[in-house]
Short mmCIF file of N, CA and C in Angstrom, two decimals:
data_model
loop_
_atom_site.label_atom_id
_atom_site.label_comp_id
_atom_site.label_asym_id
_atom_site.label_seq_id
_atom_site.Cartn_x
_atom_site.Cartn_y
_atom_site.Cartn_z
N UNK A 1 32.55 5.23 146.14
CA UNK A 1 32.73 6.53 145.55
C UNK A 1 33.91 6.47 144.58
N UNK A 2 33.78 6.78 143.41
CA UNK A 2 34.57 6.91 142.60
C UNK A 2 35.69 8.06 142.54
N UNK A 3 36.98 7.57 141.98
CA UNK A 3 38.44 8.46 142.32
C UNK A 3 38.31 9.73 141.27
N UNK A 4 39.19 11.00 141.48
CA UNK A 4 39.25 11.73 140.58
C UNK A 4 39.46 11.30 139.15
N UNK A 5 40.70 10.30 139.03
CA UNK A 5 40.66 9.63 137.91
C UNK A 5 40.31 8.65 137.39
N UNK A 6 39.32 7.85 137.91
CA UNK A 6 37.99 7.67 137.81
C UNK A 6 36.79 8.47 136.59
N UNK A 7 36.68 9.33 137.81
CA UNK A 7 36.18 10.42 137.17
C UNK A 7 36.26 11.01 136.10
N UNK A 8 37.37 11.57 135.94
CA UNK A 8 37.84 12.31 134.78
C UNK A 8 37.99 11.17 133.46
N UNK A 9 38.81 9.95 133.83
CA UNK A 9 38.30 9.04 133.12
C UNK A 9 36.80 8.65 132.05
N UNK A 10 35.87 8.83 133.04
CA UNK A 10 34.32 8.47 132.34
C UNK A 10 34.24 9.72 131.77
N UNK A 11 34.78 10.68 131.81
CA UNK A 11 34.80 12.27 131.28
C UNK A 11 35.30 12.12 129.72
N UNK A 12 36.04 11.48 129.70
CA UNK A 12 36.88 11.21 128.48
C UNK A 12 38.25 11.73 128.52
N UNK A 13 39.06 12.25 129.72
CA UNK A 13 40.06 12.87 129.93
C UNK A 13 40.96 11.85 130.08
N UNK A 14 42.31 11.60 129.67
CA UNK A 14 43.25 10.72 129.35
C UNK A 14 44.25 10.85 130.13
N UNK A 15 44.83 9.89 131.31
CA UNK A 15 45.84 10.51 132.18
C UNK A 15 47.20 9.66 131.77
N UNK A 16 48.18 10.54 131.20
CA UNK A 16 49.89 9.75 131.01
C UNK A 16 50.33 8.83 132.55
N UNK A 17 50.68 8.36 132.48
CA UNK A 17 52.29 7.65 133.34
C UNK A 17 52.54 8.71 134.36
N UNK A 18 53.06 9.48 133.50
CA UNK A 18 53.69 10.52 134.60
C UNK A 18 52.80 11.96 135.08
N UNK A 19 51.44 11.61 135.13
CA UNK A 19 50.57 11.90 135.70
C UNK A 19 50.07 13.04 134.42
N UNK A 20 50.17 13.59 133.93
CA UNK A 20 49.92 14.46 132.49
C UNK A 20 48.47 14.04 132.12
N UNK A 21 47.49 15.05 131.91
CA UNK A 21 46.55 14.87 130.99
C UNK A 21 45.92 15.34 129.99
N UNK A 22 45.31 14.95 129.07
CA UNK A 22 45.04 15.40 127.77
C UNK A 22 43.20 15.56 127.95
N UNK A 23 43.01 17.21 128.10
CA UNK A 23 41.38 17.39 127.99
C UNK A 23 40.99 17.18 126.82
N UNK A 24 39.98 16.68 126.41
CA UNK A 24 39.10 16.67 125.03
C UNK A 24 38.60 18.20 125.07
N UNK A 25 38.21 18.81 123.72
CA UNK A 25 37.41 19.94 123.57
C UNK A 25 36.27 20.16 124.63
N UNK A 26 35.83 18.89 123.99
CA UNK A 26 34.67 19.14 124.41
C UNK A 26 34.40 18.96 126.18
N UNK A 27 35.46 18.36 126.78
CA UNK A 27 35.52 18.54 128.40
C UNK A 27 36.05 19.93 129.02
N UNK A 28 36.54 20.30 128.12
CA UNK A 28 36.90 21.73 128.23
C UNK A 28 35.69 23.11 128.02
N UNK A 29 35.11 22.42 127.01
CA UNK A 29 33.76 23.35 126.91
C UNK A 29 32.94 23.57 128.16
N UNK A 30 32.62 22.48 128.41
CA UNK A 30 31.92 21.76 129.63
C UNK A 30 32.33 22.70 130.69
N UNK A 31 33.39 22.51 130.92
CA UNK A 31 34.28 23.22 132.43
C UNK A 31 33.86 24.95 132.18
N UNK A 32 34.51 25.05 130.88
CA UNK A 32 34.17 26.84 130.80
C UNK A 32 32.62 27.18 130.75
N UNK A 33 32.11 26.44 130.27
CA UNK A 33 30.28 26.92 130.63
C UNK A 33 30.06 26.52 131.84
N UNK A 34 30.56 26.23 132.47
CA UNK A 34 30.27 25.87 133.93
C UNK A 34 30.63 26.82 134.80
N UNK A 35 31.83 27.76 134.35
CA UNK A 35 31.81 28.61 135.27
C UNK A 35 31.85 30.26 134.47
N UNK A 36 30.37 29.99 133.69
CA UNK A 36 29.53 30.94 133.11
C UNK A 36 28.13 30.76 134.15
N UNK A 37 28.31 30.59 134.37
CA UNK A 37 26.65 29.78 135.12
C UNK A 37 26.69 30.83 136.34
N UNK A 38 25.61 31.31 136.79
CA UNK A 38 25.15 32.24 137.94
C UNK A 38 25.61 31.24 139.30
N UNK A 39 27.14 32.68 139.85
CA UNK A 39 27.01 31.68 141.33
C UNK A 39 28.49 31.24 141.07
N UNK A 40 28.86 30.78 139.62
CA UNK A 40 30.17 29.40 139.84
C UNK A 40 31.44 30.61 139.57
N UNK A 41 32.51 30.11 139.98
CA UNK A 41 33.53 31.11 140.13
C UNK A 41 34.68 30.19 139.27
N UNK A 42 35.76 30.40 138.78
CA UNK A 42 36.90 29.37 138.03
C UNK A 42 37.79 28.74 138.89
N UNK A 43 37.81 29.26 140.28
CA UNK A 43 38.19 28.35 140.99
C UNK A 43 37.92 27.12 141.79
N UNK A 44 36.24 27.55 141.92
CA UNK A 44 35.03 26.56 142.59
C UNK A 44 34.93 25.12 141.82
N UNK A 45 34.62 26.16 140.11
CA UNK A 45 34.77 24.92 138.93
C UNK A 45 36.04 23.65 139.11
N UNK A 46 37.36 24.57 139.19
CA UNK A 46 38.62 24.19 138.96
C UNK A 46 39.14 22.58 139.92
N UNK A 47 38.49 23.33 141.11
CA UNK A 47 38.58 22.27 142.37
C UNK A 47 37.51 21.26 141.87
N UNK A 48 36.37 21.54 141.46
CA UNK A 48 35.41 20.16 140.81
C UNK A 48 36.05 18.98 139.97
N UNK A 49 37.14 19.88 139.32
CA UNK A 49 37.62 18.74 137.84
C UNK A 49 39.09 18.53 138.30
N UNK A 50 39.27 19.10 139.78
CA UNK A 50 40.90 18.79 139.66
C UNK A 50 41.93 19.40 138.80
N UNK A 51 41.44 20.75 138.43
CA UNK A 51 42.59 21.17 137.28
C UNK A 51 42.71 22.47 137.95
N UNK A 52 43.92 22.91 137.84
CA UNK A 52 44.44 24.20 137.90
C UNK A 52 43.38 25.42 137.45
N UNK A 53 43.16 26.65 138.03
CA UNK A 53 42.59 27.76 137.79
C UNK A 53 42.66 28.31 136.61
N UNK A 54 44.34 28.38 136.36
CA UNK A 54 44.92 28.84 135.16
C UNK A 54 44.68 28.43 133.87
N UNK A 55 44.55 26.70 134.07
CA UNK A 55 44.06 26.24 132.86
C UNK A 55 42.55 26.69 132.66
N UNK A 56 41.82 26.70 133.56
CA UNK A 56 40.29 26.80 133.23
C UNK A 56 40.50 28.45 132.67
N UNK A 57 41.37 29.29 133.16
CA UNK A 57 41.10 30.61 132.61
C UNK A 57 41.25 30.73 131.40
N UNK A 58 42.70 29.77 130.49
CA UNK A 58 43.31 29.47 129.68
C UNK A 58 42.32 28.96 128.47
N UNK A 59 41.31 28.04 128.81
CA UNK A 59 40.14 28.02 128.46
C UNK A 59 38.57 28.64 127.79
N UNK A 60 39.02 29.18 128.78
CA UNK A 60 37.39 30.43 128.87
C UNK A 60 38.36 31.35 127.80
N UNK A 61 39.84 31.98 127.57
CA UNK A 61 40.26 32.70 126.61
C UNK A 61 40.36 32.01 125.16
N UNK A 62 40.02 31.01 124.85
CA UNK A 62 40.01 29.90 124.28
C UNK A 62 38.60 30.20 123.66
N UNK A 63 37.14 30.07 124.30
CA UNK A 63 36.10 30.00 124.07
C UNK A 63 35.78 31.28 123.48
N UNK A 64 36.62 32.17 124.35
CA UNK A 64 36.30 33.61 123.85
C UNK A 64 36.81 34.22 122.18
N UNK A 65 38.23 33.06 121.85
CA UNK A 65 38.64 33.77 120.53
C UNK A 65 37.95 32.43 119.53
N UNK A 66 36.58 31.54 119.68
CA UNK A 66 36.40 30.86 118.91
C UNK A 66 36.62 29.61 118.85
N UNK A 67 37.87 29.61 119.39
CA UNK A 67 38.93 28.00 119.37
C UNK A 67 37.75 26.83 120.20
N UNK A 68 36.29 27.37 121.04
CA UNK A 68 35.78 26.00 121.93
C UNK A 68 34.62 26.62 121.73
N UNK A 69 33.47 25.84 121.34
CA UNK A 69 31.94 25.79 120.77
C UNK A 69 31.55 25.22 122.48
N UNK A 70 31.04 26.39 123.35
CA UNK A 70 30.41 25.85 124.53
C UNK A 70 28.79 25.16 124.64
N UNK A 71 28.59 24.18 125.16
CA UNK A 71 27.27 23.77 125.55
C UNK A 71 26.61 24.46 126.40
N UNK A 72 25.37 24.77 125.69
CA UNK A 72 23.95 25.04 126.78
C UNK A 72 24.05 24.38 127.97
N UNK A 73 24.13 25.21 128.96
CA UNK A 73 24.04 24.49 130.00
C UNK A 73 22.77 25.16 131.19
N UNK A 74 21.71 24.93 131.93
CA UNK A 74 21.11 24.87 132.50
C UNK A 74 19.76 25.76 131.53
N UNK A 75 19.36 25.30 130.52
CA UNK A 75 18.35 26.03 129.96
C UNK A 75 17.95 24.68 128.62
N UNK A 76 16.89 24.81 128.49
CA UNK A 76 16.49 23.84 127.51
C UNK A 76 16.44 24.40 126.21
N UNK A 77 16.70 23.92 125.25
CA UNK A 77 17.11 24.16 124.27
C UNK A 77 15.07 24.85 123.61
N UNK A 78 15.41 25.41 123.28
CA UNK A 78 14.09 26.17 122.27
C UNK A 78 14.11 26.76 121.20
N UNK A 79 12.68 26.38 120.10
CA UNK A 79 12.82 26.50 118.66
C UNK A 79 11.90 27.65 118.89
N UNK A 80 12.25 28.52 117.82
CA UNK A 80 11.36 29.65 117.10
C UNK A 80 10.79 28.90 116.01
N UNK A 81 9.67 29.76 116.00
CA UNK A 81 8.59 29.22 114.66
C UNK A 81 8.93 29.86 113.70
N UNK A 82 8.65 29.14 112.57
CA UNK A 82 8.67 29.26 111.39
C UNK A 82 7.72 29.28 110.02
N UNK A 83 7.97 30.35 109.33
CA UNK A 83 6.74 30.98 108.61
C UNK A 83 7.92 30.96 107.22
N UNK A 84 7.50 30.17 106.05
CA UNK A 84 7.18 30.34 104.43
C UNK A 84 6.81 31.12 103.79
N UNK A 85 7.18 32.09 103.34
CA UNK A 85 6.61 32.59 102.22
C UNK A 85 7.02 31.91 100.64
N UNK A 86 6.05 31.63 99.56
CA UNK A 86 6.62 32.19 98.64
C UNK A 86 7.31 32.82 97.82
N UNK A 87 7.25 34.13 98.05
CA UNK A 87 7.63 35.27 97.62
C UNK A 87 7.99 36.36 99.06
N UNK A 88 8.58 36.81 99.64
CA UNK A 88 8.78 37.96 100.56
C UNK A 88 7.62 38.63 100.79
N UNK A 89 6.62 38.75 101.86
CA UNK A 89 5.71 39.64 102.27
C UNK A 89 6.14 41.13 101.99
N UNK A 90 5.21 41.46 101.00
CA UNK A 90 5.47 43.42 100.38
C UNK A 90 5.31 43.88 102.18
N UNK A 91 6.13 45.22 102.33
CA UNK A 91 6.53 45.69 103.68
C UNK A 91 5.35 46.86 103.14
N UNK A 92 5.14 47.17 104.46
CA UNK A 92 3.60 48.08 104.28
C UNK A 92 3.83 49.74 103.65
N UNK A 93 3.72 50.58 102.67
CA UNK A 93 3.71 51.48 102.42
C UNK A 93 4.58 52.80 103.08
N UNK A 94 4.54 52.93 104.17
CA UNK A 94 5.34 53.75 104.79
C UNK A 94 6.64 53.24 105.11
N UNK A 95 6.84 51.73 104.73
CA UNK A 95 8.28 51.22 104.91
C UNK A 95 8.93 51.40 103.60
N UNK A 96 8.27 51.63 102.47
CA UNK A 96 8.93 51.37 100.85
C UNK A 96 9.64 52.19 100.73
N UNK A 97 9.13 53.42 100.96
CA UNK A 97 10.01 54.77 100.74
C UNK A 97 11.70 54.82 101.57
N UNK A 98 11.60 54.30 102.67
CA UNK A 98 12.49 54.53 103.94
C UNK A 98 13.69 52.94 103.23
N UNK A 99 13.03 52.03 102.84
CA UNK A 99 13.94 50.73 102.97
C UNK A 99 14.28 50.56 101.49
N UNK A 100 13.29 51.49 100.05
CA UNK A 100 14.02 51.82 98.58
C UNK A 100 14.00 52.63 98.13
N UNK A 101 15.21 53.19 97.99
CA UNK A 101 15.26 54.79 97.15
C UNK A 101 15.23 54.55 96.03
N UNK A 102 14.62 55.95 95.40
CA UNK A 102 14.36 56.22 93.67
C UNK A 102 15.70 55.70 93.36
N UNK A 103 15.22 55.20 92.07
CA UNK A 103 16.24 54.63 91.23
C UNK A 103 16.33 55.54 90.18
N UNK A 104 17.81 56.07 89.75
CA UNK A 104 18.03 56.99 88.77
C UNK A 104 18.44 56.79 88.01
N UNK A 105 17.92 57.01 86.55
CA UNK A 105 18.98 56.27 85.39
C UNK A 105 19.55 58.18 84.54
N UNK A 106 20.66 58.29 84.39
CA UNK A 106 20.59 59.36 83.74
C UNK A 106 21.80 59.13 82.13
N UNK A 107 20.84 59.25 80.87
CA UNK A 107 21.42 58.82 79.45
C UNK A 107 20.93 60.08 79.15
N UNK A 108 22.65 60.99 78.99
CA UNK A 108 22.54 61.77 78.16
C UNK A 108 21.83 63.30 79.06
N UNK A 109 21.04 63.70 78.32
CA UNK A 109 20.14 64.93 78.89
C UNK A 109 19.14 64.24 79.43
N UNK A 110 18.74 63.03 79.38
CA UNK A 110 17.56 62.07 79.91
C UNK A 110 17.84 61.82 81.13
N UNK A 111 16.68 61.94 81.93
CA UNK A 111 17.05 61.33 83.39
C UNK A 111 15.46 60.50 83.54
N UNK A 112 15.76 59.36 83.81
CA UNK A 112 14.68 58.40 84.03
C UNK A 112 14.65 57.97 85.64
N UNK A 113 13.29 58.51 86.11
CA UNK A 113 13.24 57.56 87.72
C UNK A 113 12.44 56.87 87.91
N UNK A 114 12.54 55.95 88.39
CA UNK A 114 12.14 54.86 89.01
C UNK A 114 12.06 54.71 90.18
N UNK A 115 10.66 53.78 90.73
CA UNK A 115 10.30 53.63 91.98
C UNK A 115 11.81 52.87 92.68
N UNK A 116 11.82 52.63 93.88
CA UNK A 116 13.02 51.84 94.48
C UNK A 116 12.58 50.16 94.33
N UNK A 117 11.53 50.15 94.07
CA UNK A 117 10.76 48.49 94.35
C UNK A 117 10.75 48.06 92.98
N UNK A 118 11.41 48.30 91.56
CA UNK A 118 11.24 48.45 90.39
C UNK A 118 12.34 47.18 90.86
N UNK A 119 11.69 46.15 89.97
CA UNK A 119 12.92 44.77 90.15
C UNK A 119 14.18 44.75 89.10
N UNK A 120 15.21 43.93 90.18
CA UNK A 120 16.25 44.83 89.14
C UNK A 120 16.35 44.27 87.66
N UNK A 121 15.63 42.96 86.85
CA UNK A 121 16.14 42.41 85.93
C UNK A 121 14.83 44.05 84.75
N UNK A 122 14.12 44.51 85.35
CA UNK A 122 13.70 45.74 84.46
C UNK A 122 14.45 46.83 84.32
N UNK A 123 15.10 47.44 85.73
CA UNK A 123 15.89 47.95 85.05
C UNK A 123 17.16 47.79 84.26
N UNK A 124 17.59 46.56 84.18
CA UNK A 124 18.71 46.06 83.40
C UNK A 124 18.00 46.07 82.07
N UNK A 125 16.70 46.05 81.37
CA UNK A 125 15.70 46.04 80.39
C UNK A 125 15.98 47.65 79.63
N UNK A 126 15.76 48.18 81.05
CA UNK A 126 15.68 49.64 80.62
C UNK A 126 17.18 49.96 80.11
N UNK A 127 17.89 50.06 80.74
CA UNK A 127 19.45 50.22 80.62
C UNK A 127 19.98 49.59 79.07
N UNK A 128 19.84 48.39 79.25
CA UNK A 128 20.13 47.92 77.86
C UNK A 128 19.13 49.01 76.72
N UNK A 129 17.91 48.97 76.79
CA UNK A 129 17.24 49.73 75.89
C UNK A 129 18.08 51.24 75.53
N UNK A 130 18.62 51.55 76.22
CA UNK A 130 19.24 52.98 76.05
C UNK A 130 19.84 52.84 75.31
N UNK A 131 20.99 51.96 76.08
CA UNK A 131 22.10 51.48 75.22
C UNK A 131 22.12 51.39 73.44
N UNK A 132 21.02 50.50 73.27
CA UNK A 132 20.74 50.26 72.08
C UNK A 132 20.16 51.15 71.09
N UNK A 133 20.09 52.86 71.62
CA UNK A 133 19.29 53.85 71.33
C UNK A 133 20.33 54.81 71.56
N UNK A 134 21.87 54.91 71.64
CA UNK A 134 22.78 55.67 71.33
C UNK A 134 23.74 55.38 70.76
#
């Protein structure tokens, strides 16, 4: 049976002289998704790896502001499918109104509207045209 430091060793965890050790990220990830897991507690974890509570909490606050990218742990990894378009599938009629509002151009006493689905390099067409007509 192999020793804690041993252990922690094949882990990739680095033990000083004067007993001190240096976790890798990523053994640290490990530990905090571990006691994300249904059931595991930070002290249950803590006693597994031989490290203090505090550090594993120290950790998990760690994961929480960004600072540690945790691994999937007890779930297999799964892809969503994937669909190509060309061009964006037109959204069905009762969505156009709700997802583009009239477009308003107002030159002068003129007020020009436009559907919301009017692409924008036309109305930049239109706009300039004004322009060039005052």
């Amino acid at each position: 049976m192999e020793t804690t430091v041993e252990f922690l060793r094949r882990l990739g965890v680095s033990t000083s002289s004067d007993g001190r050790r240096r976790w890798p990220d990523a053994v640290k990830a490990r530990i905090v998704a571990e006691t994300l897991l249904p059931g595991a507690t930070v002290n249950a974890v803590a006693r597994k790896y031989d490290v203090r509570a505090n550090h594993v909490s120290s950790w998990r606050r760690m994961a929480k502001d960004g600072e540690l990218v945790l691994p999937v742990l007890g779930k297999e990894a799964a892809f969503a499918p994937l669909v190509v378009f060309d061009s964006p599938p037109a959204p069905p009629p009762s969505e156009v109104d709700a997802l583009s509002p009239a477009i308003e151009i107002v030159a002068g006493e003129m007020l020009i509207k436009l559907d919301g689905t009017t692409p924008a390099a036309r109305v930049a067409q239109i706009v300039r045209a004004l322009g060039e007509t005052a």
